[in-house]
């Protein structure tokens, strides 16, 4: 779990870029700016040391400033979210890779297609053709594809959505889940956004309890699925169909107590495994599904009422 700046193990990391101004230095977060007054030169000297490798005492030492003064400053910056403990670096990347970070470069369509079709092809010698033993899962995924936008309406039954959720993250014989999880932390948090009644589910936000095989109503507010995602022609009609949408988030703090920042990449892998299970189950049931990585993190966090430790990652549309 993250530490606070008075703990001697705390190693401060700047949460975002620092911008020097005439009379202050600003740390620019996605939703606000944190202003550090006093001498911009001195502030700049301290901020340059906040790379997560030094304790507070070491920062004070290197900056040749009294430890108490540095601890007070870092305490205040941590409170405002401008500084995090080194094991929270993943939060910085989650923010930097979010849709509104501004850290993005668009490529023209032609270059994009060239890159899409290029492959890692190292020089190689002999080639051997595989001789796959048939498996039922391979037979099923022969028909796997993402739901096309703009097709005919395809409502979803309660049995179908239950089947997809159970395949994604339900309990299996071992007591664990249908997908593997680094350290068996099972970090995923799976919600269902319901905008129109489906079987016993009334509109609202439902939390999937994979161990118990249940959905629990956690939000009564009417859900407009398109508000939680970036608009795109490939998925807009699927989101506005009124069918339920699965939201996959990850509670990274729990596995981070063992893996520190590696927990974030492990959580992404686990989310990918659960996503594929949704595709496999959907294909077997003849239910169109589509993964949507274009999540508006702020809107999703607000709608789902997620604490800071839980990162929204992915949506999966059901039906059409
Ligand atoms: C991580 C991930 C994110 C994706 N995000 C989106 C998305 O935001 N919108 C969308 O329409 N499709 C999205 N897709 C679906 C891909 O566009 C789709 O898988 C790809 O075009 C290949 O088509 P297929 O799944 O039919 O084989 C995503 C897929 C993955 C795995």
Coordinates of N, CA and C in Angstrom, one line a residue, residues 92-206:
X92 N 0.6 7.4 -12.7 CA 1.0 8.4 -13.6 C 0.9 7.9 -15.0
X93 N 1.2 6.7 -15.3 CA 1.1 6.1 -16.6 C -0.4 6.0 -17.0
X94 N -1.2 5.5 -16.0 CA -2.6 5.4 -16.3 C -3.2 6.8 -16.8
X95 N -2.7 7.8 -16.1 CA -3.2 9.2 -16.5 C -2.6 9.6 -17.8
X96 N -1.3 9.3 -18.0 CA -0.6 9.8 -19.2 C -1.2 9.0 -20.4
X97 N -1.7 7.8 -20.2 CA -2.2 7.1 -21.4 C -3.7 7.2 -21.5
X98 N -4.3 8.1 -20.7 CA -5.8 8.3 -20.8 C -6.1 9.2 -22.0
X99 N -7.3 9.2 -22.4 CA -7.7 9.9 -23.6 C -7.5 11.5 -23.6
X100 N -7.6 12.0 -22.4 CA -7.5 13.5 -22.3 C -6.1 14.0 -21.8
X101 N -5.1 13.1 -21.9 CA -3.8 13.5 -21.4 C -3.1 14.5 -22.3
X102 N -3.5 14.4 -23.6 CA -2.8 15.3 -24.6 C -1.5 14.7 -25.1
X103 N -1.1 13.6 -24.5 CA 0.2 12.9 -24.9 C -0.2 11.9 -26.0
X104 N -0.3 12.4 -27.2 CA -0.9 11.6 -28.3 C -0.4 12.2 -29.6
X105 N -0.1 11.4 -30.6 CA 0.3 11.8 -31.9 C -0.5 11.1 -32.9
X106 N -1.2 11.8 -33.8 CA -2.1 11.1 -34.8 C -1.2 10.8 -36.0
X107 N -1.5 9.7 -36.7 CA -0.8 9.4 -37.9 C -1.8 9.4 -39.1
X108 N -1.3 9.8 -40.3 CA -2.2 9.8 -41.4 C -2.6 8.4 -41.8
X109 N -3.8 8.2 -42.5 CA -4.3 6.9 -42.7 C -3.4 5.9 -43.4
X110 N -2.7 6.5 -44.4 CA -1.8 5.7 -45.2 C -0.7 5.1 -44.4
X111 N 0.0 5.9 -43.6 CA 1.1 5.5 -42.7 C 0.5 4.5 -41.7
X112 N -0.7 4.8 -41.2 CA -1.2 3.9 -40.2 C -1.4 2.5 -40.8
X113 N -1.9 2.4 -42.0 CA -2.2 1.1 -42.7 C -0.8 0.4 -42.9
X114 N 0.2 1.1 -43.3 CA 1.5 0.5 -43.5 C 2.0 -0.1 -42.2
X115 N 1.9 0.7 -41.1 CA 2.3 0.2 -39.8 C 1.5 -1.0 -39.4
X116 N 0.2 -1.0 -39.6 CA -0.7 -2.0 -39.2 C -0.3 -3.4 -39.9
X117 N 0.1 -3.3 -41.2 CA 0.4 -4.5 -41.9 C 1.9 -5.0 -41.7
X118 N 2.7 -4.1 -41.1 CA 4.1 -4.5 -40.9 C 4.2 -5.6 -39.8
X119 N 5.2 -6.4 -39.8 CA 5.3 -7.5 -38.8 C 6.7 -7.6 -38.4
X120 N 7.0 -8.1 -37.2 CA 8.3 -8.4 -36.7 C 8.7 -9.7 -37.4
X121 N 9.7 -9.6 -38.3 CA 10.2 -10.7 -39.0 C 11.7 -10.8 -39.0
X122 N 12.2 -11.5 -38.0 CA 13.7 -11.6 -37.9 C 14.1 -12.6 -38.9
X123 N 15.4 -12.6 -39.3 CA 15.9 -13.6 -40.2 C 15.7 -15.0 -39.6
X124 N 15.2 -16.0 -40.4 CA 15.0 -17.3 -39.7 C 15.4 -18.4 -40.7
X125 N 15.5 -19.6 -40.1 CA 16.0 -20.8 -40.9 C 14.8 -21.7 -41.3
X126 N 14.9 -22.9 -40.9 CA 13.9 -23.9 -41.3 C 12.5 -23.5 -40.8
X127 N 11.5 -24.0 -41.5 CA 10.1 -23.7 -41.0 C 9.4 -25.1 -40.9
X128 N 8.6 -25.2 -39.8 CA 7.8 -26.4 -39.6 C 6.3 -26.1 -39.5
X129 N 5.5 -26.8 -40.3 CA 4.1 -26.5 -40.2 C 3.5 -27.1 -39.0
X130 N 2.7 -26.4 -38.2 CA 2.0 -27.0 -37.1 C 1.0 -28.1 -37.4
X131 N 0.7 -29.0 -36.5 CA -0.2 -30.0 -36.7 C -1.2 -30.0 -35.5
X132 N -2.1 -28.9 -35.5 CA -2.9 -28.7 -34.3 C -3.9 -29.8 -34.0
X133 N -3.9 -30.3 -32.7 CA -5.0 -31.2 -32.3 C -6.2 -30.4 -32.2
X134 N -7.3 -30.9 -32.7 CA -8.6 -30.1 -32.6 C -9.0 -29.8 -31.2
X135 N -9.4 -28.6 -30.9 CA -10.0 -28.3 -29.6 C -11.4 -27.6 -29.9
X136 N -12.3 -27.7 -28.9 CA -13.6 -27.1 -29.1 C -13.4 -25.6 -29.1
X137 N -12.5 -25.1 -28.2 CA -12.4 -23.6 -28.1 C -11.9 -23.1 -29.5
X138 N -11.0 -23.8 -30.1 CA -10.5 -23.3 -31.5 C -11.6 -23.3 -32.5
X139 N -12.5 -24.3 -32.4 CA -13.6 -24.4 -33.3 C -14.5 -23.2 -33.1
X140 N -14.8 -22.9 -31.8 CA -15.6 -21.8 -31.5 C -15.1 -20.5 -32.0
X141 N -13.8 -20.2 -31.7 CA -13.2 -18.9 -32.1 C -13.0 -18.8 -33.6
X142 N -13.2 -19.8 -34.4 CA -13.1 -19.7 -35.8 C -14.1 -18.6 -36.3
X143 N -15.2 -18.5 -35.5 CA -16.2 -17.5 -35.9 C -16.1 -16.2 -35.1
X144 N -15.0 -16.1 -34.3 CA -14.9 -14.8 -33.5 C -14.7 -13.6 -34.3
X145 N -15.4 -12.6 -34.0 CA -15.1 -11.3 -34.6 C -15.8 -10.2 -33.7
X146 N -15.4 -9.0 -33.9 CA -16.0 -7.9 -33.1 C -17.3 -7.5 -33.7
X147 N -18.3 -7.2 -32.9 CA -19.6 -6.8 -33.4 C -19.5 -5.7 -34.4
X148 N -20.0 -5.8 -35.6 CA -20.0 -4.6 -36.5 C -21.0 -3.5 -36.0
X149 N -20.6 -2.3 -36.3 CA -21.5 -1.2 -35.9 C -22.6 -1.1 -37.0
X150 N -23.7 -0.6 -36.7 CA -24.7 -0.2 -37.7 C -25.5 -1.4 -38.2
X151 N -25.4 -2.6 -37.6 CA -26.1 -3.8 -38.1 C -27.5 -3.8 -37.5
X152 N -28.2 -4.9 -37.7 CA -29.6 -5.0 -37.2 C -29.6 -5.0 -35.6
X153 N -30.7 -4.6 -35.0 CA -30.7 -4.6 -33.6 C -30.7 -6.0 -33.1
X154 N -29.9 -6.3 -32.0 CA -29.8 -7.6 -31.5 C -29.9 -7.5 -29.9
X155 N -31.1 -7.6 -29.3 CA -31.2 -7.5 -27.9 C -30.4 -8.7 -27.2
X156 N -30.2 -8.5 -25.9 CA -29.5 -9.4 -25.1 C -30.4 -10.0 -24.0
X157 N -30.3 -11.3 -23.8 CA -31.2 -11.9 -22.7 C -30.4 -11.9 -21.4
X158 N -31.1 -12.1 -20.3 CA -30.4 -12.2 -19.0 C -29.5 -13.4 -19.0
X159 N -29.9 -14.5 -19.6 CA -29.1 -15.7 -19.7 C -27.8 -15.5 -20.4
X160 N -27.9 -14.8 -21.5 CA -26.7 -14.5 -22.3 C -25.7 -13.6 -21.6
X161 N -26.2 -12.6 -21.0 CA -25.2 -11.7 -20.3 C -24.7 -12.4 -19.1
X162 N -25.5 -13.2 -18.4 CA -25.0 -14.0 -17.3 C -23.9 -15.0 -17.8
X163 N -24.1 -15.6 -18.9 CA -23.2 -16.5 -19.5 C -21.8 -15.9 -19.8
X164 N -21.9 -14.6 -20.4 CA -20.7 -13.9 -20.7 C -19.9 -13.5 -19.4
X165 N -20.6 -13.0 -18.4 CA -19.9 -12.6 -17.2 C -19.3 -13.8 -16.5
X166 N -20.1 -14.9 -16.5 CA -19.6 -16.1 -15.8 C -18.4 -16.6 -16.5
X167 N -18.4 -16.6 -17.8 CA -17.2 -17.1 -18.6 C -16.0 -16.1 -18.3
X168 N -16.3 -14.8 -18.2 CA -15.2 -13.8 -18.1 C -14.5 -14.0 -16.7
X169 N -15.3 -14.1 -15.6 CA -14.6 -14.0 -14.3 C -15.3 -14.8 -13.3
X170 N -16.0 -15.9 -13.7 CA -16.7 -16.7 -12.7 C -15.8 -17.6 -12.0
X171 N -16.3 -18.2 -10.9 CA -15.5 -19.1 -10.1 C -15.3 -20.5 -10.8
X172 N -14.1 -21.1 -10.7 CA -13.9 -22.4 -11.2 C -13.6 -23.4 -10.1
X173 N -13.5 -24.7 -10.5 CA -13.3 -25.8 -9.5 C -12.3 -25.5 -8.4
X174 N -11.2 -24.9 -8.8 CA -10.1 -24.6 -7.9 C -10.4 -23.6 -6.8
X175 N -11.5 -22.9 -7.0 CA -11.9 -21.8 -6.2 C -11.4 -20.4 -6.7
X176 N -10.6 -20.5 -7.8 CA -10.1 -19.3 -8.4 C -11.1 -18.9 -9.5
X177 N -10.7 -18.2 -10.6 CA -11.6 -17.7 -11.6 C -11.3 -18.3 -12.9
X178 N -12.1 -18.0 -13.9 CA -11.9 -18.6 -15.3 C -10.6 -18.1 -16.0
X179 N -10.0 -17.0 -15.4 CA -8.7 -16.5 -16.0 C -7.6 -16.6 -15.0
X180 N -6.4 -16.7 -15.4 CA -5.3 -16.7 -14.4 C -5.1 -15.3 -13.9
X181 N -4.4 -15.1 -12.8 CA -4.2 -13.8 -12.2 C -2.8 -13.8 -11.4
X182 N -2.0 -12.9 -11.7 CA -0.6 -12.8 -11.1 C -0.8 -12.8 -9.6
X183 N -0.2 -13.8 -8.9 CA -0.3 -13.9 -7.4 C -1.7 -14.2 -6.9
X184 N -2.6 -14.6 -7.8 CA -4.0 -14.9 -7.5 C -4.6 -13.8 -6.7
X185 N -4.3 -12.5 -7.1 CA -4.9 -11.4 -6.4 C -6.3 -11.1 -7.0
X186 N -6.5 -11.6 -8.2 CA -7.8 -11.3 -8.9 C -8.2 -9.8 -8.8
X187 N -7.5 -9.0 -9.5 CA -7.6 -7.6 -9.4 C -8.7 -6.9 -10.1
X188 N -9.4 -7.7 -11.0 CA -10.4 -7.1 -11.8 C -11.7 -6.7 -11.1
X189 N -12.3 -5.6 -11.5 CA -13.5 -5.2 -10.9 C -14.4 -5.1 -12.1
X190 N -15.5 -5.9 -12.2 CA -16.3 -5.9 -13.4 C -17.7 -5.4 -13.1
X191 N -18.1 -4.4 -13.9 CA -19.4 -3.8 -13.7 C -20.3 -4.1 -14.9
X192 N -21.6 -3.9 -14.8 CA -22.5 -4.0 -15.9 C -23.3 -2.7 -15.9
X193 N -23.2 -2.0 -17.1 CA -24.0 -0.8 -17.2 C -25.3 -1.2 -17.9
X194 N -26.4 -0.9 -17.2 CA -27.7 -1.3 -17.7 C -28.5 -0.1 -18.0
X195 N -28.9 0.2 -19.3 CA -29.7 1.4 -19.5 C -31.1 1.0 -19.8
X196 N -31.4 -0.2 -20.0 CA -32.8 -0.7 -20.2 C -33.0 -2.0 -19.5
X197 N -34.1 -2.2 -18.9 CA -34.4 -3.4 -18.1 C -34.0 -4.7 -18.9
X198 N -33.3 -5.6 -18.3 CA -33.0 -6.9 -18.9 C -33.3 -8.0 -17.8
X199 N -34.3 -8.8 -18.1 CA -34.8 -9.8 -17.1 C -35.0 -9.1 -15.8
X200 N -34.3 -9.6 -14.7 CA -34.5 -9.1 -13.4 C -33.7 -7.8 -13.1
X201 N -32.9 -7.4 -14.1 CA -32.0 -6.2 -13.9 C -32.7 -4.9 -14.3
X202 N -32.8 -4.0 -13.3 CA -33.4 -2.7 -13.7 C -32.2 -1.8 -14.1
X203 N -32.5 -0.7 -14.8 CA -31.5 0.2 -15.2 C -30.6 0.7 -14.1
X204 N -29.3 0.8 -14.3 CA -28.4 1.3 -13.2 C -27.1 0.7 -13.4
X205 N -26.2 0.8 -12.4 CA -24.9 0.2 -12.5 C -24.8 -0.9 -11.5
X206 N -24.4 -2.1 -12.1 CA -24.4 -3.3 -11.3 C -22.9 -3.8 -11.2

